[in-house]
Coordinates of N, CA and C and ligand atoms in Angstrom, one line a residue:
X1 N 0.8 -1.2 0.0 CA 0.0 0.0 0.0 C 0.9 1.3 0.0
X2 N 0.6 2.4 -0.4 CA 1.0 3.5 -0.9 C 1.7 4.3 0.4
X3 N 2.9 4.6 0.6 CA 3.2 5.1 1.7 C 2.9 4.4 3.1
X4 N 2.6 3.1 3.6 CA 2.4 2.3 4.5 C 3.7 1.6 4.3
X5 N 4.6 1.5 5.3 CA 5.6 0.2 5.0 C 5.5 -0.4 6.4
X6 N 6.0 -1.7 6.0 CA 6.1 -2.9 6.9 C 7.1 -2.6 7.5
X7 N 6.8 -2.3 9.1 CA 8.2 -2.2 9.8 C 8.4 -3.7 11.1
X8 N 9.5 -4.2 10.3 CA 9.8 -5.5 11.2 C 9.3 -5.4 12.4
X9 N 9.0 -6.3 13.3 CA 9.3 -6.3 14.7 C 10.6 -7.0 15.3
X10 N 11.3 -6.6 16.5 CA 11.9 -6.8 16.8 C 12.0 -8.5 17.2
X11 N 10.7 -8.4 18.0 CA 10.6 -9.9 18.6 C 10.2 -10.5 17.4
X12 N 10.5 -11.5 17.1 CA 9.9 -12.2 16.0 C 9.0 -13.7 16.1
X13 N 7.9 -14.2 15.3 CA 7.4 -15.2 15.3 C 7.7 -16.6 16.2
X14 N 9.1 -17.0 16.0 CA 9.7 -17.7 16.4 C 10.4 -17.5 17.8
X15 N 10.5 -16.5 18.0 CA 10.9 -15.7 19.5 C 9.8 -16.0 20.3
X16 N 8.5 -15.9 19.5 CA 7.1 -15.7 20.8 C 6.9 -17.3 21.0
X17 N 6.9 -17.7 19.7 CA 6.6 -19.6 20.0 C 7.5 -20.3 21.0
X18 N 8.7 -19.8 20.8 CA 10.1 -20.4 22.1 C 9.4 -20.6 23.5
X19 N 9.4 -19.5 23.1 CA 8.7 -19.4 25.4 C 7.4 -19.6 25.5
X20 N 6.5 -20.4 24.4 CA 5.3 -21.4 24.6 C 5.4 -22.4 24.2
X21 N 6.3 -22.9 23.8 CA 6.4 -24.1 23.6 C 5.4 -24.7 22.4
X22 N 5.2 -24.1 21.8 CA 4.4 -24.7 20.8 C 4.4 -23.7 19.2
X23 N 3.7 -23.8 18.4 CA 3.9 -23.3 16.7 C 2.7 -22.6 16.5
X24 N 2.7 -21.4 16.3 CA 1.4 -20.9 15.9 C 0.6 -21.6 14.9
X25 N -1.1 -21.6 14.8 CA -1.3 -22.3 13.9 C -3.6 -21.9 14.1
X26 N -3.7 -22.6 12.7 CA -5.4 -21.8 12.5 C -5.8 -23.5 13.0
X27 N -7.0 -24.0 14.1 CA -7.4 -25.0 13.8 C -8.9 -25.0 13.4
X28 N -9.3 -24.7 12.0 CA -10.3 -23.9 11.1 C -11.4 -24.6 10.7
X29 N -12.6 -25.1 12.0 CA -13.7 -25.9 11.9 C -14.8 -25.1 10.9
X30 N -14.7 -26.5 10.0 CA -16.2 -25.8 9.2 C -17.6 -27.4 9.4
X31 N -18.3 -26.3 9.1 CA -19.3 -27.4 9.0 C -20.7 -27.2 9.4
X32 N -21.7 -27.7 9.2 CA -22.9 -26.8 9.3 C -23.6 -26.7 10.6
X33 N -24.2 -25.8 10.8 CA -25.1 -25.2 11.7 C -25.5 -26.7 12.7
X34 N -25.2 -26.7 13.9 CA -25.5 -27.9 14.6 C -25.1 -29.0 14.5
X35 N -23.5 -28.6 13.7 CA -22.5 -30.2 13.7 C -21.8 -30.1 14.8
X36 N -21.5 -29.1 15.2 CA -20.6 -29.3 16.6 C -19.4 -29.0 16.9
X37 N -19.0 -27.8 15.6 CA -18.1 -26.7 16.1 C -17.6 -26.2 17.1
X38 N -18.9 -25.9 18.0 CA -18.9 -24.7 19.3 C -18.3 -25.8 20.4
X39 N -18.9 -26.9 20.0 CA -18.9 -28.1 21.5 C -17.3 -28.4 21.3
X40 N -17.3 -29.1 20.4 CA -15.7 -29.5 19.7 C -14.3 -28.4 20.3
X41 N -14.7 -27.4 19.9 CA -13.8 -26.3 19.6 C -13.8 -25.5 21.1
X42 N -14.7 -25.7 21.5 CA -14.4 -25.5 23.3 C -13.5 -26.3 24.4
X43 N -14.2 -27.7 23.7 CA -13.8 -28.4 24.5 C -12.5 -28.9 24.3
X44 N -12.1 -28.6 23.0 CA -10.4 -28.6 22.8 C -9.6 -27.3 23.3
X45 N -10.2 -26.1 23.2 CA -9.4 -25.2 24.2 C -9.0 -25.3 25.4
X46 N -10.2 -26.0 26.2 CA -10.2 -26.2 27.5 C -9.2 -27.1 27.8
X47 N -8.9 -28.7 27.2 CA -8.0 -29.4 27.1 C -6.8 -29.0 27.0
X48 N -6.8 -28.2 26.1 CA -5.0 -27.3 25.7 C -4.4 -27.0 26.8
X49 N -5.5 -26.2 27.5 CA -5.5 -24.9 28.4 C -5.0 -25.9 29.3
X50 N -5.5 -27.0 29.9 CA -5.1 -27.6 31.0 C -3.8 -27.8 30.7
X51 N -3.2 -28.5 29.5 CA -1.8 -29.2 29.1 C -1.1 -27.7 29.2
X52 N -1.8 -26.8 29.4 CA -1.1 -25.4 29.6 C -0.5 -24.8 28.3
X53 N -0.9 -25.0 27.3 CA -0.7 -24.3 26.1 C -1.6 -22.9 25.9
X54 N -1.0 -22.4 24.8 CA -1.8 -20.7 25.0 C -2.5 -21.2 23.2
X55 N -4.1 -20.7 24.2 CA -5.0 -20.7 22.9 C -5.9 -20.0 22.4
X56 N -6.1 -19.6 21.7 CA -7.9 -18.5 21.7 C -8.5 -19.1 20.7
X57 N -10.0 -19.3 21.4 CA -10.9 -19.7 20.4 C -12.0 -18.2 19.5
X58 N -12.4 -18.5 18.3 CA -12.9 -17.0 17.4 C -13.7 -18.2 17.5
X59 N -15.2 -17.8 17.8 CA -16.4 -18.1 17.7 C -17.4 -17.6 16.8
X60 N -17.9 -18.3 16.3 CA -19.0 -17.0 14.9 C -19.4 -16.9 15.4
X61 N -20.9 -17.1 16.6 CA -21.6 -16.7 17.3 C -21.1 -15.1 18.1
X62 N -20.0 -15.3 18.5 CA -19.8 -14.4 19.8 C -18.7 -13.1 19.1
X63 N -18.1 -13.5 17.5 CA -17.5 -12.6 16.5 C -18.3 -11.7 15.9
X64 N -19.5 -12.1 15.8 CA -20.9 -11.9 15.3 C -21.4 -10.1 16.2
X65 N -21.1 -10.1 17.4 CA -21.2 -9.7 18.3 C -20.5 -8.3 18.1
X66 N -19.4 -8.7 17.5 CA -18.2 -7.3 17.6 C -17.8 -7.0 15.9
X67 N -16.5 -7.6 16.2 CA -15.8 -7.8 15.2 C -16.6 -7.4 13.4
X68 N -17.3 -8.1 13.7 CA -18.3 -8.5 12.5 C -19.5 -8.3 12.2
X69 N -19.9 -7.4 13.6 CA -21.5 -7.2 13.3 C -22.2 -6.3 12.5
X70 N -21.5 -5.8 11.9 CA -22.3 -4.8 10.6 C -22.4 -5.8 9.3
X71 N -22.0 -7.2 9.7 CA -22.3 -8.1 8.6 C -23.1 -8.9 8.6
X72 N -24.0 -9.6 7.7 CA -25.6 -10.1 7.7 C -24.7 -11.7 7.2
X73 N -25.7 -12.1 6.2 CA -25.8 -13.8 5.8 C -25.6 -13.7 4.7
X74 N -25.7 -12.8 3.5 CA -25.6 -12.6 2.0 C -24.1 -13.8 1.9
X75 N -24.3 -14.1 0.3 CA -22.6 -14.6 0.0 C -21.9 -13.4 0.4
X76 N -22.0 -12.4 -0.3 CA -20.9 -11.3 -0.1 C -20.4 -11.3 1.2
X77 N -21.3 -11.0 2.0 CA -21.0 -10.7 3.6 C -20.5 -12.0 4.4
X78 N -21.2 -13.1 3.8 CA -20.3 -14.5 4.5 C -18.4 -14.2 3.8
X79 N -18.4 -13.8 2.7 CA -17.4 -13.9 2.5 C -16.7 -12.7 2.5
X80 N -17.1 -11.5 3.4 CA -16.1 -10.4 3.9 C -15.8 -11.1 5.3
X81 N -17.0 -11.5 5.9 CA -16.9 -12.1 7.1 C -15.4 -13.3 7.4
X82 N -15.1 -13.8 6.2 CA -14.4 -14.9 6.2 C -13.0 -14.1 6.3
X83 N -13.0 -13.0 5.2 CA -11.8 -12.3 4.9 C -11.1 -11.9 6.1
X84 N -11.7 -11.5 7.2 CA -12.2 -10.2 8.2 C -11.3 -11.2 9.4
X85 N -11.8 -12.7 9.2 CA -11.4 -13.5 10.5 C -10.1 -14.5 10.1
X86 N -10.0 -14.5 9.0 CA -8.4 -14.9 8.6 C -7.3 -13.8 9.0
X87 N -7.3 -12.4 8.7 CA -6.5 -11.9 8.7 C -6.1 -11.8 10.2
X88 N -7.6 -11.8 10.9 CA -7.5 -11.5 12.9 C -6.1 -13.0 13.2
X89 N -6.8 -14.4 12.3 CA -5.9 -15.5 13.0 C -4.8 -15.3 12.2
X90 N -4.6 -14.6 11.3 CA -3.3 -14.5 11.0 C -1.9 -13.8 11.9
X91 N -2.9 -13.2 12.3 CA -2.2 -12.1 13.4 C -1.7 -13.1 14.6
X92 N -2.9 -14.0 15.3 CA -2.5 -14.9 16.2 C -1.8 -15.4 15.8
X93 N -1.8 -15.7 14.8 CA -0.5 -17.3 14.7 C 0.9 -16.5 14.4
X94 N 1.0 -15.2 14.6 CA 2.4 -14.7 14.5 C 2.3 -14.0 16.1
X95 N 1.6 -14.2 16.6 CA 1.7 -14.3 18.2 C 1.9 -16.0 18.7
X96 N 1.9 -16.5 17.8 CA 2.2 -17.9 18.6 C 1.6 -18.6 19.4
X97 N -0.1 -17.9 18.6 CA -1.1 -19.0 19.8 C -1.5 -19.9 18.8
X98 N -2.2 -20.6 19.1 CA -2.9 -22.0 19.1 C -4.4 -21.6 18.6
X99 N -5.0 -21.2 17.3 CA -6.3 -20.5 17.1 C -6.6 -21.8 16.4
X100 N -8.2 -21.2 17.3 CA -8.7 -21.9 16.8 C -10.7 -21.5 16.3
X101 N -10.9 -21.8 15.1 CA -12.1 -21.0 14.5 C -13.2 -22.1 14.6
X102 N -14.2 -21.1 14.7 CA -15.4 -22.1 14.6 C -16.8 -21.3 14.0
X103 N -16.2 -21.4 12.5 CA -17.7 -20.5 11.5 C -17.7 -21.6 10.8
X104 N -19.1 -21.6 10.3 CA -19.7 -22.7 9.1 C -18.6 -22.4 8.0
X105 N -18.3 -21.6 7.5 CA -17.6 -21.0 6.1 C -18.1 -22.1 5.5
X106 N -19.2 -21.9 5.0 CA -20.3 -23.1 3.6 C -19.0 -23.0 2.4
X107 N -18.6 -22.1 2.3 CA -17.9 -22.0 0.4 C -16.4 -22.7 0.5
X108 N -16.0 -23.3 -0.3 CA -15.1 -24.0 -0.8 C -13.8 -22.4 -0.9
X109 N -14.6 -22.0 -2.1 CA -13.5 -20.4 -2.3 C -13.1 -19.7 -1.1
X110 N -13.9 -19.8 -0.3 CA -13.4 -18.5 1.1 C -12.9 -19.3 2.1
X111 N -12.7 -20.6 2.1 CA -12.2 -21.6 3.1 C -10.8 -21.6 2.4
X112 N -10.7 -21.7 1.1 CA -9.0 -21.7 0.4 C -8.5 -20.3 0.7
X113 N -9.3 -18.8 0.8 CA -8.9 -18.2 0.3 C -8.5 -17.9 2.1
X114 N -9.2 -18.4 3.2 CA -8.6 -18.5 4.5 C -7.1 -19.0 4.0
X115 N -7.4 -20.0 3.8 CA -6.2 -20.8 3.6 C -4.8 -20.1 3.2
X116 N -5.2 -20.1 2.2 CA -4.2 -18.4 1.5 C -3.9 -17.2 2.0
X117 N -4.8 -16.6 2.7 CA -4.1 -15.3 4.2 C -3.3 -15.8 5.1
X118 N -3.5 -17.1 5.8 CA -3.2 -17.3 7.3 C -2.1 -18.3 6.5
X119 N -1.9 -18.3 5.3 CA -0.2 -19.6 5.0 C -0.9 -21.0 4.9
X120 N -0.7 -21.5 3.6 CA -1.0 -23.2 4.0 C -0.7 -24.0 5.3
X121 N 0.6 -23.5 5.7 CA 1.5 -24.6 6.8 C 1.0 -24.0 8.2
X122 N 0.0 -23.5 8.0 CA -0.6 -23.1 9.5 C -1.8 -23.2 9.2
X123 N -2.1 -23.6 8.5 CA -3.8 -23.8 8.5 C -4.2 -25.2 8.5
X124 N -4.7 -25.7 9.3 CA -5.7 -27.0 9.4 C -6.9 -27.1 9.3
X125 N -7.5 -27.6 8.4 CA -8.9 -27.4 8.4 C -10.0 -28.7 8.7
X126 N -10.6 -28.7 9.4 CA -11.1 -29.6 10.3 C -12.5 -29.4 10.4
X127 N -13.1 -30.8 9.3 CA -14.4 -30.7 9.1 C -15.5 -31.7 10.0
X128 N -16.1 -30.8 10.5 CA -17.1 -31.8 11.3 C -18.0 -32.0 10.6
X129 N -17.7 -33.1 10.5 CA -19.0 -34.1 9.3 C -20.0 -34.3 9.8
X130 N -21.3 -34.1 10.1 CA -22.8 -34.5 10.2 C -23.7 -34.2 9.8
X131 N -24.4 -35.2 9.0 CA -25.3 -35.2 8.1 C -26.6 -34.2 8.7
X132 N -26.8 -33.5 7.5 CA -27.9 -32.4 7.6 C -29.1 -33.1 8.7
X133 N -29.7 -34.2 8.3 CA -30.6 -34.5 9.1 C -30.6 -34.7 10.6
X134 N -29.4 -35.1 11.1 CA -28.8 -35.0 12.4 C -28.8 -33.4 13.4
X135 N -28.6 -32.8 12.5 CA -27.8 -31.4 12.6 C -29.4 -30.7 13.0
X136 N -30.0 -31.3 11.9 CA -31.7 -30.6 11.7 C -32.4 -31.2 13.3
X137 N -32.3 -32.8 13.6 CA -32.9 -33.2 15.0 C -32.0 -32.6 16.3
X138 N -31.1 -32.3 16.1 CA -30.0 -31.6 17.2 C -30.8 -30.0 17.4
X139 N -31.1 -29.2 16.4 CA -31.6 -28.3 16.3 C -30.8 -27.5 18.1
X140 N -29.8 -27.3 18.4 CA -29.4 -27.0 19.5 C -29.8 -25.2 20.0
X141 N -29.8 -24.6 18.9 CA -30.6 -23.6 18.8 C -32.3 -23.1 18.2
X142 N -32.5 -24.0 17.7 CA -33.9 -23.9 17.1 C -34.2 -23.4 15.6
X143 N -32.2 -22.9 15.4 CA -32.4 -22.3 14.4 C -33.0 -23.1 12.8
X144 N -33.0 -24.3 13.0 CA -33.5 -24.9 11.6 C -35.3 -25.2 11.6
X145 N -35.7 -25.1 12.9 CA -36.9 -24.7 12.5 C -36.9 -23.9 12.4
X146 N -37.0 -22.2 12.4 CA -37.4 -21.5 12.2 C -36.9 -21.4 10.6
X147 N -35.9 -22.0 10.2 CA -35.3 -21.5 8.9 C -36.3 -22.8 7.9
X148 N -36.8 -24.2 8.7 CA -37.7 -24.5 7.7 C -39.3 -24.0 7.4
X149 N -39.2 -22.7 8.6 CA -40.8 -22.4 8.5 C -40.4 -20.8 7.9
X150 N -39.8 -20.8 7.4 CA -39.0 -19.6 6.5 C -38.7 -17.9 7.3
X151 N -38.7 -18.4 8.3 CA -38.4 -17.5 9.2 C -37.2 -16.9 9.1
X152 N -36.0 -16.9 8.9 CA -34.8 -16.7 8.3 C -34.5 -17.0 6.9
X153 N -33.9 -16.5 6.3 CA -33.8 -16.8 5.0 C -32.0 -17.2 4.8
X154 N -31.4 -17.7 3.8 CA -30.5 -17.7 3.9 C -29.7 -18.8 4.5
X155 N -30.2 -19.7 4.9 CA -29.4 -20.6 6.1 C -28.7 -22.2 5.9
X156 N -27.7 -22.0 5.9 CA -27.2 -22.9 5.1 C -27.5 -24.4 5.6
X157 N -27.7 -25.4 4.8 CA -28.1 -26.8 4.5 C -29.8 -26.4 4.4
X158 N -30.4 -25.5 4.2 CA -31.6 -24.7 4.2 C -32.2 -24.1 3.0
X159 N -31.9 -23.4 2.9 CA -32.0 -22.3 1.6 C -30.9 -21.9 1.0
X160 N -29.3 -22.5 1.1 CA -28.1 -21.7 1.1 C -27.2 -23.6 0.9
X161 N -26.0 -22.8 0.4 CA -25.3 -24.1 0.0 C -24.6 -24.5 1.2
X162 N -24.3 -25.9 1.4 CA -23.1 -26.0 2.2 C -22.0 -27.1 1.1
X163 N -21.0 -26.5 0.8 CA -19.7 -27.4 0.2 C -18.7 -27.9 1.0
X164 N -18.7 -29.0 0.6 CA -18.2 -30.0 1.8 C -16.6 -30.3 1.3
X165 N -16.1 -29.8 2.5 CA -14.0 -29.9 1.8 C -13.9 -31.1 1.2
X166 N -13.1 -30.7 -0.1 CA -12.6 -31.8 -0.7 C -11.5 -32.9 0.1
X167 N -10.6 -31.6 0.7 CA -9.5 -32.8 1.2 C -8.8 -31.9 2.5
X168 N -9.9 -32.0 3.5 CA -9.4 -31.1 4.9 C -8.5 -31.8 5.5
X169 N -7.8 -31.3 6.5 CA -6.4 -32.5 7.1 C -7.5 -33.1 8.4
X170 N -8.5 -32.7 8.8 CA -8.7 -33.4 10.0 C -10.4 -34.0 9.3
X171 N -10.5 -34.9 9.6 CA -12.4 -35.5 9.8 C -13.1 -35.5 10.6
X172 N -13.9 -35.2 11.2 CA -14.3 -35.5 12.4 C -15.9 -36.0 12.1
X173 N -16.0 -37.3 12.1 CA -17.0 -37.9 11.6 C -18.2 -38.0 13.4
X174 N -19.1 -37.3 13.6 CA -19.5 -37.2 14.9 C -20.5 -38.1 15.2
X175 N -20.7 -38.9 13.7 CA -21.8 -40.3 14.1 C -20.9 -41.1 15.0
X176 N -19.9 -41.3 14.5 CA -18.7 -42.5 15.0 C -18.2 -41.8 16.7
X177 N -17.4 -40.5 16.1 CA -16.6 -39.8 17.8 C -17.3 -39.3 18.5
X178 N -17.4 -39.4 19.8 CA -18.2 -38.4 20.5 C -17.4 -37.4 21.0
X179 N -17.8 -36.2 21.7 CA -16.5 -35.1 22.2 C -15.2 -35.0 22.2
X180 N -14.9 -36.3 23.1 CA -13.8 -36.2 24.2 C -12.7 -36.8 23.0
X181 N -13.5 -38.4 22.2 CA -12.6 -38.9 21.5 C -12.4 -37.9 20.1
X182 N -13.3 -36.6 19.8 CA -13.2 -35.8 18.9 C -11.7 -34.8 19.2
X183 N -11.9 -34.9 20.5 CA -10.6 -33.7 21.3 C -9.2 -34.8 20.9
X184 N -9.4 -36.1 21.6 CA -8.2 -36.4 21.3 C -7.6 -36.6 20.0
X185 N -8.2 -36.7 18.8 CA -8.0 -37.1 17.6 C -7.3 -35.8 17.3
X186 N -8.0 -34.4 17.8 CA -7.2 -33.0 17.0 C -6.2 -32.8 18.1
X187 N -5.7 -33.0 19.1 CA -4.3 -33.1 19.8 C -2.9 -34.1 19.4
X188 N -4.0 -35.8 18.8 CA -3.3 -36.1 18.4 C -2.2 -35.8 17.0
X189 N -3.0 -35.3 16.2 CA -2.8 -34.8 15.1 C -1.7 -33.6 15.4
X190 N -1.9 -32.3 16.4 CA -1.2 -31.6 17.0 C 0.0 -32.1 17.3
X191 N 0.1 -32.8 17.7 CA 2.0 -33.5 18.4 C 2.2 -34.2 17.1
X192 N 1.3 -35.1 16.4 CA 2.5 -35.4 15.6 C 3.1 -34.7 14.3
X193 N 2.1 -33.9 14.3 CA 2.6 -32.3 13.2 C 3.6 -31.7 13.8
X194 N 3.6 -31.7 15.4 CA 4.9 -31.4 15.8 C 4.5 -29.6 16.0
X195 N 3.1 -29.4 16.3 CA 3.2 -28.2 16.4 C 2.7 -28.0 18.1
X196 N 2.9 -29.2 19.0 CA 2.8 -29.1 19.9 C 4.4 -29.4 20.7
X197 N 5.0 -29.1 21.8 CA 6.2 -29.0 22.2 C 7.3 -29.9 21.7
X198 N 7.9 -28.6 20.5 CA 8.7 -28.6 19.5 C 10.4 -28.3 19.7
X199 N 10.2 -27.8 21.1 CA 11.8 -27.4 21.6 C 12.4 -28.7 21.1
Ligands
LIG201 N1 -20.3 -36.2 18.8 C1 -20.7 -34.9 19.0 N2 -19.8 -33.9 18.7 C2 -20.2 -32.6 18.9 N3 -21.5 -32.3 19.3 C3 -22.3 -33.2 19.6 C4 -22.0 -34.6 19.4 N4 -23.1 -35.4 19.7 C5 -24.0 -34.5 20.1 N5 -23.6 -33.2 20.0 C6 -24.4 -32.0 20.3 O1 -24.7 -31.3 19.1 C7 -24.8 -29.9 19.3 C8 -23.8 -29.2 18.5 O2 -24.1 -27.8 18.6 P1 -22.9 -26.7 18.4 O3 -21.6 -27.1 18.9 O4 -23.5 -25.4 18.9 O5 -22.8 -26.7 16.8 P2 -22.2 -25.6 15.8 O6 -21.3 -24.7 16.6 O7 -21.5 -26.4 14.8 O8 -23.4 -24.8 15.2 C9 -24.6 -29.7 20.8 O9 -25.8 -29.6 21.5 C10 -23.8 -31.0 21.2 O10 -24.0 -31.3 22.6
LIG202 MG1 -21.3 -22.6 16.9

């Protein structure tokens, strides 16, 4: 940009990760409305947090709130919204936390193009698989009935697409794992990527 220049920082990337012991990195749940993002993605923070690793979880729900709230459900706005929360974890992971996201991102294009802000080699993308109809009897918010009685418009596996990752590094198939064995599979995965205590 025009007269803006990038001025190094002193401390560097690799300076902040030292003294946590671990690699900055996005762990970037998609999947639809009532597959189990919020539950998942909590209850792996809280896990970290015990093993004493440094983590912050970005919630749509509670991003929705601040960050993002002059933004609605349109494609457009799902995908400024996407733009908006890559660049925020981009920032974490050169602070050397442990992020971890949990928005539907329905589109294939704004999950790569995540992909593409925050660096391939820090991005994990981690799809929680559950079939619409599940998601629909879970209804943990209520939001799918209202969105089958057209109360909402817009809602994806609803009126709105959801595109299912071609080839994410994590599965999380939630007919088969329940929570706990869902947390261990994305820790596992963690240590052996080596982006857990790497000294
Ligand atoms: N194996 C599972 N993994 C995750 N959530 C599950 C599982 N089985 C049942 N649930 C329930 O499904 C619901 C998922 O809701 P939530 O986490 O808010 O979804 P999302 O954030 O993806 O919209 C919760 O009520 C949770 O208790
Ligand atoms: Mg949620």
């Amino acid at each position: 940009m025009k007269n803006i220049v990038w001025h190094p920082n002193k401390v560097t990337r690799n300076d902040r990760e030292k003294i946590k012991n671990q690699k900055g990195c996005v762990l970037w749940f998609t999947g639809l409305s009532g597959s189990g993002k919020s539950t998942i993605a909590n209850e792996l923070e809280y896990e970290l947090n015990k093993m004493r690793y440094h983590t912050y979880l970005l919630d749509g729900d509670n991003i929705r709130h601040g960050l993002i709230k002059n933004l609605g459900f349109s494609d457009l706005d799902r995908k400024e919204n996407i733009r908006r929360i890559s660049e925020v974890a981009k920032l974490f992971v050169d602070a050397g936390i442990i992020t971890i996201t949990a928005f539907i991102s329905p589109f294939i294009e704004d999950r790569e193009k995540a992909r593409e802000i925050i660096g391939t080699k820090n991005f994990i993308e981690v799809f929680v698989d559950t079939p619409l109809e599940v998601c629909i009897q879970r209804d943990p918010k209520g939001l799918y009935k209202k969105a089958l009685n057209g109360e909402i418009k817009n809602f994806t596996g609803i009126d709105s697409p959801y595109e299912r990752p071609l080839s994410p590094e994590i599965i999380i198939d939630t007919k088969k794992y329940d929570i706990i064995s869902s947390v261990s599979l994305i820790i596992d995965y963690l240590k052996n990527k080596k982006y857990l205590d790497f000294r």
